[in-house]
Short mmCIF file of C-alpha atoms in Angstrom, two decimals:
data_model
loop_
_atom_site.label_atom_id
_atom_site.label_comp_id
_atom_site.label_asym_id
_atom_site.label_seq_id
_atom_site.Cartn_x
_atom_site.Cartn_y
_atom_site.Cartn_z
CA MET A 8 -10.75 -36.47 -9.74
CA PRO A 9 -11.06 -36.86 -13.45
CA ALA A 10 -14.62 -36.53 -14.75
CA GLY A 11 -15.92 -39.41 -16.76
CA MET A 12 -16.56 -37.39 -19.93
CA PRO A 13 -16.05 -38.55 -23.50
CA ALA A 14 -12.37 -37.47 -23.39
CA GLY A 15 -11.98 -40.09 -20.71
CA MET A 16 -13.50 -42.87 -22.81
CA LYS A 17 -10.26 -44.48 -23.68
CA GLY A 18 -9.10 -44.38 -20.18
CA LEU A 19 -12.29 -45.86 -19.03
CA ILE A 20 -11.97 -48.85 -21.49
CA VAL A 21 -8.35 -49.42 -20.29
CA ALA A 22 -9.62 -49.31 -16.62
CA LEU A 23 -12.44 -51.69 -17.40
CA SER A 24 -10.23 -54.16 -19.13
CA ARG A 25 -7.88 -54.12 -16.26
CA ARG A 26 -10.69 -54.67 -13.84
CA LEU A 27 -12.02 -57.56 -16.09
CA PHE A 28 -8.53 -59.21 -15.75
CA ASP A 29 -8.57 -58.67 -12.04
CA ALA A 30 -11.96 -60.27 -11.68
CA VAL A 31 -10.75 -63.36 -13.49
CA ARG A 32 -7.87 -63.60 -11.23
CA ASP A 33 -10.05 -63.15 -8.15
CA LEU A 34 -12.40 -65.97 -9.29
CA ALA A 35 -9.62 -68.34 -10.47
CA PRO A 36 -9.13 -69.94 -6.88
CA ILE A 37 -12.88 -70.93 -6.55
CA ILE A 38 -12.99 -72.41 -10.06
CA VAL A 39 -9.74 -74.40 -9.54
CA VAL A 40 -10.82 -75.70 -6.07
CA ILE A 41 -14.33 -76.74 -7.21
CA ALA A 42 -13.02 -78.35 -10.43
CA PHE A 43 -10.25 -80.13 -8.60
CA PHE A 44 -12.62 -81.71 -5.97
CA GLN A 45 -15.23 -82.54 -8.47
CA VAL A 46 -12.95 -84.19 -11.10
CA VAL A 47 -10.00 -85.59 -9.19
CA VAL A 48 -11.41 -86.25 -5.61
CA LEU A 49 -15.02 -87.13 -6.25
CA GLN A 50 -14.52 -88.17 -9.87
CA GLN A 51 -17.65 -86.81 -11.18
CA PRO A 52 -18.37 -84.88 -14.31
CA PHE A 53 -19.64 -81.34 -14.23
CA PRO A 54 -23.40 -81.25 -14.61
CA ASN A 55 -24.67 -78.75 -17.33
CA LEU A 56 -21.34 -77.56 -18.41
CA GLY A 57 -23.05 -74.91 -20.59
CA SER A 58 -24.94 -73.23 -17.75
CA VAL A 59 -21.87 -73.29 -15.51
CA VAL A 60 -19.81 -71.44 -18.18
CA LEU A 61 -22.63 -68.94 -18.72
CA GLY A 62 -22.88 -68.44 -14.92
CA LEU A 63 -19.10 -67.90 -14.67
CA VAL A 64 -19.23 -65.15 -17.42
CA CYS A 65 -22.00 -63.43 -15.41
CA VAL A 66 -19.80 -63.66 -12.21
CA VAL A 67 -16.79 -62.12 -13.87
CA LEU A 68 -18.78 -59.36 -15.51
CA GLY A 69 -20.70 -58.65 -12.32
CA LEU A 70 -17.60 -58.46 -10.18
CA THR A 71 -16.11 -56.07 -12.77
CA LEU A 72 -19.09 -53.78 -12.74
CA PHE A 73 -19.30 -53.86 -9.03
CA ILE A 74 -15.66 -52.80 -8.46
CA GLN A 75 -16.06 -50.09 -11.10
CA GLY A 76 -19.28 -48.83 -9.33
CA LEU A 77 -17.50 -49.00 -6.04
CA GLU A 78 -14.84 -46.62 -7.05
CA THR A 79 -17.16 -44.17 -8.94
CA GLY A 80 -20.32 -44.48 -6.78
CA LEU A 81 -20.19 -45.94 -3.22
CA PHE A 82 -16.64 -44.63 -2.20
CA PRO A 83 -17.13 -41.06 -3.38
CA LEU A 84 -20.62 -40.90 -1.78
CA GLY A 85 -19.39 -42.11 1.56
CA GLU A 86 -16.56 -39.55 1.40
CA ALA A 87 -18.91 -36.74 0.42
CA ILE A 88 -21.26 -37.45 3.26
CA ALA A 89 -18.33 -37.60 5.73
CA HIS A 90 -17.00 -34.22 4.54
CA ALA A 91 -20.52 -32.59 4.60
CA PHE A 92 -21.12 -33.70 8.27
CA ALA A 93 -17.54 -32.68 9.16
CA ARG A 94 -18.19 -29.16 7.72
CA LYS A 95 -21.70 -28.92 9.32
CA GLY A 96 -20.11 -29.80 12.70
CA SER A 97 -23.34 -31.23 14.31
CA VAL A 98 -22.44 -34.26 16.34
CA VAL A 99 -26.00 -35.19 17.04
CA ALA A 100 -26.96 -35.24 13.41
CA LEU A 101 -23.90 -37.34 12.59
CA LEU A 102 -24.68 -39.82 15.35
CA ALA A 103 -28.40 -39.99 14.21
CA PHE A 104 -27.22 -40.64 10.72
CA GLY A 105 -24.88 -43.41 11.83
CA PHE A 106 -27.66 -45.07 13.88
CA CYS A 107 -30.09 -44.94 10.97
CA LEU A 108 -27.62 -46.26 8.55
CA GLY A 109 -26.93 -49.20 10.82
CA PHE A 110 -30.46 -49.90 11.73
CA GLY A 111 -31.82 -49.45 8.32
CA THR A 112 -29.42 -51.70 6.44
CA THR A 113 -29.74 -54.46 9.00
CA ILE A 114 -33.45 -54.64 9.55
CA ALA A 115 -34.20 -55.76 5.91
CA GLU A 116 -31.11 -57.92 5.56
CA PRO A 117 -32.20 -61.39 4.15
CA ALA A 118 -29.49 -63.30 5.99
CA LEU A 119 -30.78 -61.87 9.31
CA ILE A 120 -34.39 -62.79 8.42
CA ALA A 121 -33.24 -66.36 7.75
CA ILE A 122 -31.15 -66.61 11.00
CA ALA A 123 -33.97 -65.15 13.19
CA ALA A 124 -36.51 -67.67 11.83
CA GLU A 125 -34.05 -70.52 12.37
CA ALA A 126 -33.35 -69.31 15.82
CA ALA A 127 -37.05 -69.26 16.62
CA ASP A 128 -37.26 -72.93 15.62
CA VAL A 129 -34.33 -73.88 17.69
CA ALA A 130 -35.70 -72.08 20.80
CA SER A 131 -39.15 -73.64 20.26
CA GLN A 132 -37.60 -77.17 20.02
CA ALA A 133 -35.63 -76.52 23.17
CA GLY A 134 -38.78 -75.79 24.90
CA ALA A 135 -37.93 -72.05 25.65
CA LEU A 136 -40.86 -71.02 23.46
CA ALA A 137 -44.46 -72.14 23.26
CA ASP A 138 -45.01 -74.38 20.32
CA ASP A 139 -47.09 -71.74 18.41
CA ASP A 140 -46.48 -70.00 15.13
CA ALA A 141 -47.51 -66.52 16.43
CA VAL A 142 -45.11 -66.90 19.39
CA ARG A 143 -42.37 -67.96 17.02
CA GLU A 144 -42.99 -65.10 14.72
CA ALA A 145 -42.84 -62.61 17.46
CA TYR A 146 -39.58 -64.10 18.79
CA ALA A 147 -38.05 -63.79 15.32
CA PHE A 148 -39.25 -60.28 14.88
CA ASN A 149 -37.89 -59.20 18.20
CA LEU A 150 -34.59 -60.81 17.45
CA ARG A 151 -34.36 -58.87 14.21
CA MET A 152 -35.14 -55.60 15.94
CA VAL A 153 -32.48 -56.43 18.61
CA VAL A 154 -29.89 -57.00 15.98
CA ALA A 155 -30.81 -53.90 13.98
CA VAL A 156 -30.78 -51.73 17.11
CA ALA A 157 -27.36 -53.27 17.98
CA VAL A 158 -25.88 -52.55 14.54
CA GLY A 159 -27.28 -48.87 14.68
CA THR A 160 -25.88 -48.34 18.17
CA ALA A 161 -22.54 -49.86 17.03
CA ILE A 162 -22.20 -47.43 14.08
CA ALA A 163 -23.15 -44.38 16.14
CA LEU A 164 -20.66 -45.43 18.89
CA GLY A 165 -18.02 -46.19 16.25
CA VAL A 166 -18.55 -42.69 14.67
CA LEU A 167 -18.34 -41.06 18.06
CA ARG A 168 -14.98 -43.05 18.71
CA ILE A 169 -13.51 -41.48 15.45
CA LEU A 170 -14.64 -38.09 16.62
CA LYS A 171 -13.06 -38.41 20.03
CA GLY A 172 -10.03 -40.43 18.89
CA TRP A 173 -10.66 -43.13 21.47
CA PRO A 174 -8.33 -46.16 21.00
CA ILE A 175 -10.32 -49.03 19.42
CA HIS A 176 -8.66 -51.94 21.22
CA ALA A 177 -10.07 -50.92 24.61
CA LEU A 178 -13.66 -50.91 23.39
CA ILE A 179 -13.21 -54.18 21.26
CA ILE A 180 -11.48 -56.09 23.94
CA GLY A 181 -13.93 -54.89 26.57
CA GLY A 182 -16.65 -56.17 24.17
CA TYR A 183 -15.03 -59.58 23.87
CA VAL A 184 -14.71 -59.93 27.68
CA LEU A 185 -18.34 -59.04 27.92
CA VAL A 186 -19.29 -61.61 25.33
CA THR A 187 -17.15 -64.19 27.14
CA VAL A 188 -18.81 -63.51 30.53
CA MET A 189 -22.33 -63.39 28.98
CA THR A 190 -21.81 -66.73 27.18
CA ALA A 191 -21.40 -68.34 30.61
CA PHE A 192 -24.87 -67.03 31.71
CA ALA A 193 -26.91 -67.09 28.50
CA PRO A 194 -29.14 -70.02 27.63
CA ASP A 195 -27.26 -72.60 25.46
CA GLU A 196 -29.68 -72.42 22.50
CA ILE A 197 -29.01 -68.68 21.96
CA VAL A 198 -25.18 -68.80 22.00
CA GLY A 199 -24.69 -70.26 18.40
CA VAL A 200 -27.27 -67.88 17.06
CA ALA A 201 -25.68 -64.91 18.89
CA TYR A 202 -22.23 -65.66 17.49
CA ASP A 203 -23.46 -66.03 13.95
CA SER A 204 -25.56 -62.79 14.22
CA GLY A 205 -22.29 -60.94 14.44
CA GLY A 206 -21.73 -61.61 10.63
CA VAL A 207 -25.06 -60.51 9.23
CA ALA A 208 -24.54 -56.81 9.46
CA THR A 209 -21.89 -56.75 6.69
CA SER A 210 -23.80 -56.76 3.51
CA THR A 211 -22.01 -56.13 0.33
CA ILE A 212 -23.31 -52.59 -0.12
CA THR A 213 -23.07 -51.42 3.51
CA VAL A 214 -19.44 -52.34 3.98
CA PRO A 215 -17.97 -50.05 1.25
CA LEU A 216 -20.30 -47.14 2.23
CA VAL A 217 -19.47 -47.43 6.02
CA THR A 218 -15.75 -47.92 5.30
CA ALA A 219 -15.63 -44.89 3.10
CA LEU A 220 -17.57 -42.87 5.76
CA GLY A 221 -15.19 -43.81 8.45
CA VAL A 222 -11.99 -43.19 6.53
CA GLY A 223 -13.52 -39.88 5.12
CA LEU A 224 -14.42 -38.70 8.66
CA ALA A 225 -10.94 -39.48 9.99
CA ALA A 226 -9.39 -37.60 7.06
CA ALA A 227 -11.60 -34.60 7.43
CA ILE A 228 -11.08 -34.11 11.14
CA ASN A 229 -7.76 -32.58 12.35
CA GLY A 230 -5.60 -34.76 14.33
CA ARG A 231 -7.18 -38.07 13.19
CA ASN A 232 -5.30 -40.62 11.17
CA ALA A 233 -7.15 -42.51 8.41
CA MET A 234 -5.49 -45.86 9.39
CA VAL A 235 -5.63 -45.55 13.22
CA ASP A 236 -9.11 -43.92 13.46
CA GLY A 237 -10.81 -44.49 10.16
CA PHE A 238 -11.30 -48.26 10.23
CA GLY A 239 -13.16 -50.15 12.85
CA LEU A 240 -16.83 -49.34 12.23
CA ILE A 241 -17.40 -52.88 10.73
CA ALA A 242 -15.70 -54.44 13.79
CA PHE A 243 -18.21 -52.61 16.09
CA ALA A 244 -21.07 -53.63 13.85
CA CYS A 245 -19.97 -57.27 14.23
CA LEU A 246 -19.34 -57.31 18.01
CA SER A 247 -22.41 -55.42 19.31
CA PRO A 248 -25.13 -57.85 17.91
CA MET A 249 -23.43 -60.76 19.93
CA ILE A 250 -23.82 -58.70 23.14
CA PHE A 251 -27.33 -57.62 22.40
CA VAL A 252 -28.48 -61.01 21.30
CA LEU A 253 -26.83 -62.70 24.32
CA GLY A 254 -28.53 -60.10 26.56
CA TYR A 255 -31.83 -60.69 24.82
CA GLY A 256 -31.50 -64.44 25.41
CA MET A 257 -30.85 -63.79 29.19
CA VAL A 258 -33.74 -61.37 29.67
CA ILE A 259 -36.46 -63.39 27.87
CA MET B 13 -36.42 -67.42 -20.80
CA GLU B 14 -35.59 -68.65 -17.36
CA PHE B 15 -32.43 -66.60 -17.25
CA VAL B 16 -34.29 -63.34 -17.83
CA ALA B 17 -36.74 -64.26 -15.11
CA ASP B 18 -33.88 -64.95 -12.73
CA PHE B 19 -32.19 -61.74 -13.58
CA VAL B 20 -35.36 -59.65 -12.89
CA ASP B 21 -36.02 -61.56 -9.69
CA THR B 22 -32.47 -61.04 -8.37
CA ALA B 23 -32.31 -57.42 -9.50
CA PHE B 24 -35.55 -56.80 -7.67
CA GLY B 25 -34.27 -58.45 -4.47
CA THR B 26 -31.02 -56.45 -4.71
CA ALA B 27 -33.02 -53.16 -5.26
CA VAL B 28 -35.15 -53.89 -2.17
CA ASP B 29 -31.98 -54.52 0.00
CA VAL B 30 -30.57 -51.08 -1.14
CA LEU B 31 -33.93 -49.23 -0.74
CA PRO B 32 -33.49 -48.48 3.03
CA ILE B 33 -29.96 -47.17 2.46
CA ALA B 34 -31.21 -44.98 -0.39
CA VAL B 35 -34.10 -43.57 1.68
CA ILE B 36 -31.76 -42.77 4.57
CA LEU B 37 -29.27 -41.08 2.38
CA VAL B 38 -31.90 -39.01 0.58
CA VAL B 39 -33.59 -37.96 3.84
CA PHE B 40 -30.28 -36.87 5.44
CA GLN B 41 -29.30 -35.23 2.33
CA VAL B 42 -32.43 -33.13 2.03
CA ALA B 43 -33.35 -32.50 5.61
CA VAL B 44 -29.96 -32.18 7.30
CA LEU B 45 -27.04 -31.64 5.01
CA ARG B 46 -28.74 -29.53 2.28
CA ARG B 47 -25.56 -29.45 0.24
CA ARG B 48 -25.31 -30.48 -3.42
CA VAL B 49 -23.25 -33.74 -3.73
CA PRO B 50 -20.41 -33.17 -6.02
CA ASN B 51 -20.38 -35.22 -9.20
CA LEU B 52 -23.89 -36.41 -8.57
CA ARG B 53 -24.47 -37.96 -11.93
CA ARG B 54 -21.24 -39.81 -11.80
CA ILE B 55 -22.11 -41.20 -8.37
CA LEU B 56 -25.56 -42.26 -9.55
CA ALA B 57 -24.04 -44.05 -12.52
CA GLY B 58 -21.68 -45.82 -10.09
CA PHE B 59 -24.77 -46.87 -7.98
CA VAL B 60 -26.33 -48.41 -11.02
CA ALA B 61 -23.12 -50.21 -11.85
CA VAL B 62 -22.98 -51.60 -8.33
CA LEU B 63 -26.60 -52.86 -8.43
CA LEU B 64 -26.22 -54.34 -11.93
CA GLY B 65 -22.79 -55.88 -11.10
CA LEU B 66 -24.16 -57.44 -7.81
CA THR B 67 -27.10 -58.77 -9.61
CA LEU B 68 -25.03 -60.47 -12.29
CA PHE B 69 -22.57 -61.77 -9.70
CA LEU B 70 -25.37 -63.36 -7.60
CA ILE B 71 -27.00 -64.95 -10.67
CA GLY B 72 -23.73 -66.23 -11.89
CA LEU B 73 -22.94 -67.79 -8.44
CA GLU B 74 -26.40 -69.37 -8.32
CA GLN B 75 -25.98 -70.81 -11.68
CA ALA B 76 -22.38 -71.96 -11.72
CA LEU B 77 -20.88 -72.38 -8.31
CA PHE B 78 -23.39 -72.72 -5.48
CA PRO B 79 -25.10 -75.83 -6.66
CA ILE B 80 -21.88 -77.72 -7.26
CA GLY B 81 -20.14 -76.28 -4.06
CA GLU B 82 -23.01 -77.16 -1.86
CA THR B 83 -23.50 -80.71 -3.26
CA MET B 84 -19.87 -81.16 -2.99
CA ALA B 85 -19.80 -80.11 0.61
CA ARG B 86 -22.49 -82.56 1.49
CA GLN B 87 -20.84 -85.41 -0.50
CA LEU B 88 -17.39 -84.90 1.14
CA ALA B 89 -19.18 -84.74 4.50
CA ALA B 90 -20.76 -88.17 3.96
CA PRO B 91 -19.01 -90.95 5.69
CA GLU B 92 -18.30 -92.98 2.46
CA ALA B 93 -16.35 -90.15 0.93
CA ALA B 94 -14.52 -89.51 4.10
CA GLY B 95 -13.39 -93.07 4.31
CA ALA B 96 -15.24 -93.75 7.52
CA ALA B 97 -17.24 -96.70 6.05
CA ALA B 98 -15.45 -99.15 8.38
CA THR B 99 -17.15 -97.52 11.31
CA PRO B 100 -19.92 -99.79 12.35
CA THR B 101 -23.34 -98.07 12.06
CA GLY B 102 -25.05 -97.31 15.29
CA THR B 103 -21.95 -96.36 17.19
CA THR B 104 -21.35 -92.72 18.06
CA GLN B 105 -17.50 -93.27 18.26
CA VAL B 106 -15.90 -91.02 15.50
CA ASP B 107 -12.30 -90.99 14.60
CA TRP B 108 -11.48 -87.36 13.61
CA ARG B 109 -8.65 -88.74 11.33
CA ASP B 110 -11.31 -90.24 8.96
CA TYR B 111 -12.22 -86.74 7.81
CA MET B 112 -8.94 -85.39 6.54
CA LEU B 113 -10.36 -84.82 3.13
CA VAL B 114 -13.08 -82.67 4.69
CA TYR B 115 -10.56 -80.48 6.51
CA ALA B 116 -8.68 -80.12 3.14
CA PHE B 117 -11.73 -79.06 1.33
CA ALA B 118 -12.84 -76.75 4.12
CA ALA B 119 -9.50 -74.93 4.00
CA ALA B 120 -9.38 -74.80 0.09
CA ILE B 121 -12.95 -73.49 -0.30
CA GLY B 122 -12.55 -71.07 2.61
CA PHE B 123 -9.51 -69.55 0.94
CA ALA B 124 -11.01 -69.46 -2.52
CA THR B 125 -14.37 -67.91 -1.55
CA THR B 126 -12.60 -65.29 0.56
CA ILE B 127 -10.44 -64.14 -2.33
CA ALA B 128 -13.60 -63.46 -4.36
CA GLU B 129 -15.54 -61.80 -1.54
CA PRO B 130 -16.61 -58.35 -2.73
CA PRO B 131 -16.86 -56.49 0.65
CA LEU B 132 -13.32 -57.68 1.37
CA ILE B 133 -12.17 -56.31 -1.93
CA ALA B 134 -13.77 -53.02 -0.98
CA VAL B 135 -12.08 -52.74 2.39
CA ALA B 136 -8.74 -53.82 0.93
CA LEU B 137 -8.85 -51.16 -1.77
CA LYS B 138 -9.69 -48.54 0.82
CA ALA B 139 -6.86 -49.68 3.07
CA GLU B 140 -4.36 -49.47 0.22
CA GLU B 141 -5.57 -45.93 -0.44
CA ALA B 142 -5.69 -44.82 3.19
CA SER B 143 -2.24 -46.25 4.04
CA GLY B 144 -0.68 -44.58 0.98
CA GLY B 145 0.23 -48.06 -0.48
CA ALA B 146 1.91 -49.23 2.70
CA ILE B 147 -0.59 -51.98 3.00
CA GLY B 148 -1.22 -53.71 -0.37
CA SER B 149 -4.71 -54.64 -1.13
CA TRP B 150 -3.62 -58.09 -2.58
CA GLY B 151 -1.41 -58.85 0.46
CA LEU B 152 -4.17 -58.03 2.97
CA ARG B 153 -6.69 -60.26 1.01
CA LEU B 154 -4.21 -63.22 1.01
CA ALA B 155 -3.67 -62.71 4.75
CA VAL B 156 -7.39 -62.74 5.38
CA ALA B 157 -8.00 -65.81 3.06
CA VAL B 158 -5.32 -67.75 4.92
CA GLY B 159 -7.06 -67.02 8.22
CA VAL B 160 -10.42 -68.10 6.94
CA ALA B 161 -8.88 -71.22 5.55
CA VAL B 162 -7.41 -72.17 8.96
CA GLY B 163 -10.73 -71.07 10.73
CA VAL B 164 -13.09 -73.03 8.55
CA SER B 165 -10.86 -76.17 8.69
CA LEU B 166 -10.74 -75.96 12.47
CA GLY B 167 -14.39 -75.40 12.61
CA ALA B 168 -14.90 -78.58 10.60
CA PHE B 169 -12.73 -80.37 13.07
CA ARG B 170 -14.81 -79.02 15.92
CA ILE B 171 -17.99 -80.28 14.43
CA VAL B 172 -16.44 -83.83 13.86
CA THR B 173 -15.13 -84.02 17.40
CA GLY B 174 -18.18 -82.31 18.84
CA THR B 175 -16.24 -80.07 21.31
CA PRO B 176 -17.92 -76.96 22.51
CA LEU B 177 -17.90 -73.91 20.28
CA SER B 178 -17.26 -71.47 23.00
CA TRP B 179 -13.95 -73.04 24.08
CA TYR B 180 -12.48 -72.35 20.57
CA ILE B 181 -14.02 -68.91 20.18
CA ILE B 182 -12.91 -67.70 23.64
CA ALA B 183 -9.40 -69.10 23.15
CA ALA B 184 -9.17 -67.42 19.76
CA TYR B 185 -10.24 -64.06 21.50
CA ALA B 186 -7.51 -64.54 23.98
CA VAL B 187 -4.91 -64.86 21.28
CA VAL B 188 -6.32 -61.83 19.41
CA ILE B 189 -6.05 -59.73 22.66
CA VAL B 190 -2.43 -60.81 23.14
CA GLN B 191 -1.58 -60.02 19.54
CA THR B 192 -3.27 -56.65 19.76
CA PHE B 193 -0.80 -55.50 22.42
CA GLY B 194 2.11 -56.66 20.25
CA SER B 195 0.90 -54.97 17.02
CA SER B 196 1.34 -51.48 15.63
CA ARG B 197 -1.62 -49.13 16.39
CA SER B 198 -2.28 -48.47 12.70
CA ILE B 199 -3.06 -52.03 11.65
CA VAL B 200 -5.37 -53.02 14.68
CA PRO B 201 -8.54 -51.40 13.43
CA LEU B 202 -8.13 -52.72 9.94
CA ALA B 203 -7.40 -56.30 11.27
CA TYR B 204 -10.65 -56.05 13.38
CA ASP B 205 -12.61 -54.97 10.34
CA SER B 206 -11.33 -57.71 8.20
CA GLY B 207 -12.81 -60.28 10.50
CA GLY B 208 -16.32 -59.04 9.70
CA VAL B 209 -16.15 -58.71 5.93
CA THR B 210 -15.09 -62.29 5.21
CA THR B 211 -18.44 -63.84 5.92
CA SER B 212 -20.63 -62.49 3.09
CA THR B 213 -22.11 -63.33 -0.23
CA VAL B 214 -19.74 -65.99 -1.53
CA THR B 215 -18.51 -67.60 1.62
CA VAL B 216 -21.52 -68.10 3.74
CA PRO B 217 -23.65 -70.32 1.42
CA VAL B 218 -20.93 -72.79 0.75
CA VAL B 219 -19.48 -72.82 4.22
CA ALA B 220 -22.96 -73.14 5.88
CA ALA B 221 -23.74 -76.13 3.64
CA LEU B 222 -20.46 -77.73 4.71
CA GLY B 223 -21.43 -77.17 8.43
CA LEU B 224 -24.90 -78.57 8.07
CA GLY B 225 -23.75 -81.43 5.83
CA LEU B 226 -21.12 -82.39 8.43
CA ALA B 227 -23.43 -82.06 11.32
CA ALA B 228 -26.06 -84.25 9.58
CA ASN B 229 -23.62 -86.99 8.49
CA VAL B 230 -21.15 -87.34 11.42
CA PRO B 231 -22.76 -89.81 13.91
CA GLY B 232 -23.84 -88.25 17.14
CA ARG B 233 -23.97 -84.71 15.80
CA ASN B 234 -27.22 -82.60 15.69
CA PRO B 235 -27.54 -80.08 12.74
CA LEU B 236 -29.55 -77.73 14.87
CA ILE B 237 -26.79 -77.52 17.52
CA ASP B 238 -23.58 -78.39 15.86
CA GLY B 239 -24.29 -76.91 12.38
CA PHE B 240 -23.86 -73.34 13.65
CA GLY B 241 -20.63 -71.75 14.31
CA LEU B 242 -18.41 -72.25 11.18
CA ILE B 243 -19.17 -68.56 10.41
CA ALA B 244 -17.88 -67.53 13.84
CA PHE B 245 -14.67 -69.28 13.09
CA ALA B 246 -14.41 -67.68 9.68
CA SER B 247 -14.68 -64.30 11.48
CA VAL B 248 -12.10 -64.60 14.27
CA PHE B 249 -9.27 -66.29 12.48
CA PRO B 250 -8.75 -63.61 9.95
CA ILE B 251 -8.07 -61.10 12.77
CA MET B 252 -5.29 -63.42 13.92
CA SER B 253 -3.76 -63.88 10.47
CA VAL B 254 -3.78 -60.12 9.62
CA LEU B 255 -2.21 -59.13 13.02
CA GLY B 256 0.20 -62.08 12.62
CA TYR B 257 1.12 -60.95 9.04
CA SER B 258 1.76 -57.50 10.25
CA MET B 259 3.82 -58.66 13.26
CA ALA B 260 5.89 -60.85 10.94
CA THR B 261 6.61 -58.13 8.40
CA SER B 262 7.58 -55.57 11.06
CA TRP B 263 9.84 -58.18 12.76
CA LEU B 264 11.47 -59.02 9.41
CA ASN B 265 12.07 -55.27 8.72
CA ARG B 266 13.67 -54.85 12.23
CA VAL B 267 15.96 -57.91 11.60
CA ARG B 268 16.97 -56.48 8.22
CA ARG B 269 17.62 -53.08 9.60
CA ALA B 270 19.60 -54.45 12.50
CA ARG B 271 21.64 -56.56 10.05
CA ARG B 272 22.26 -53.62 7.75
CA SER B 273 23.40 -51.36 10.69
CA SER B 274 25.73 -54.11 12.10
CA GLU B 275 27.25 -54.43 8.43
CA GLU B 276 27.76 -50.69 8.40
CA ALA B 277 29.42 -50.82 11.78
CA THR B 278 32.05 -53.37 10.62
#
């Protein structure tokens, strides 16, 4: 890996300008779609064109910096951790790390806090909860804990799968069947929340780190293939909250 | 300066999100691994770039795209724009064909926001690297974006017709299971992963606004019950489209190889 020293300055500038171009290309579809529907379909002018342009400049610069940081920061870090754990050889420590990473990144996730509060309102309107703020707050907090434990368990289990080389489809399909069966028995008001809770574990910083960890582990362990074994942690992290939240809805 | 205040606010929020990750990394590094991280300074600089980049990205979206996108989603969902003005008020009879424009918008915005989704870019870059270039990052992202477009559009149709969410999701799972057994082993984990990364920073606010706007405007729908679920559609359909894309390319390759060998034989 080339070190980012002054000799690499020119290379860095070339790389950055390439990324700048890529960022413009990545954002072009949104701009075209919004402009088309605003001007042609709804036939309305753009409000505050100046602030829109300033915002777009920020988005392009931000995406460029993010991708640059991904390649120099998050990916190498995930790989370094994977290699360090593989060399240390302690399965327990690795699983504990996986659980903490999943739990820690989920518990503070703003999207989850919002969904949990909304779910408490829905449950309270449906009459499943007493109409009381303290009860609603406790329900929302428990829901957040359930989802965080679910994601922690999912990452730990996903890491164990990489170590053992288990085929992913058996676990995922088993999970789908479980979700399907539980949907039939869970109270109606929890189902929409459960399905949507699957998406909250995948924050912008967790995904690159977890992906690099999985691929790095698969590459560091003999007999594992980066494509067959390295991916799939995110899929586990999306599936398990559905199961845990449906279960929580059935128990409570 | 409002902009500076926004920047500081968003940067603080992003830093708080990252804090638990940073604490866990440091604790395990110091207490368990006890090994020096190679290129530590470079990695830290990368971390700062990620934080700064994400902050700018979020501010820009808030400033330029979300307000218009969200208003647009609500306006298009309103009956007048959808051309359903002829429906007499007070009836719950909805003709799904009145909302063609909404399905078109749902598909277009689902596709466009997915292409710009940072976690998907990250997974696609990693996939290209891990597959040694056999899976192009751009091809993967296009396949995922097509899946989200179909999913969000169908999700809008579900809200308009008021049919149960679980029917669609369970049917989609069944298709995914069948596809899994017909696909090559090396694409399946990546396809499953791509379902989860589509519903993030860029897609969720606009798509959620579309769902709530539709559920509030279509007669007979309740935002609390029918507004949910678009995200679930956006997570399942990319799995289908990625598996489908991989099945199509391997089938094409097989056809091409068969044709070539039959040409050689003659």
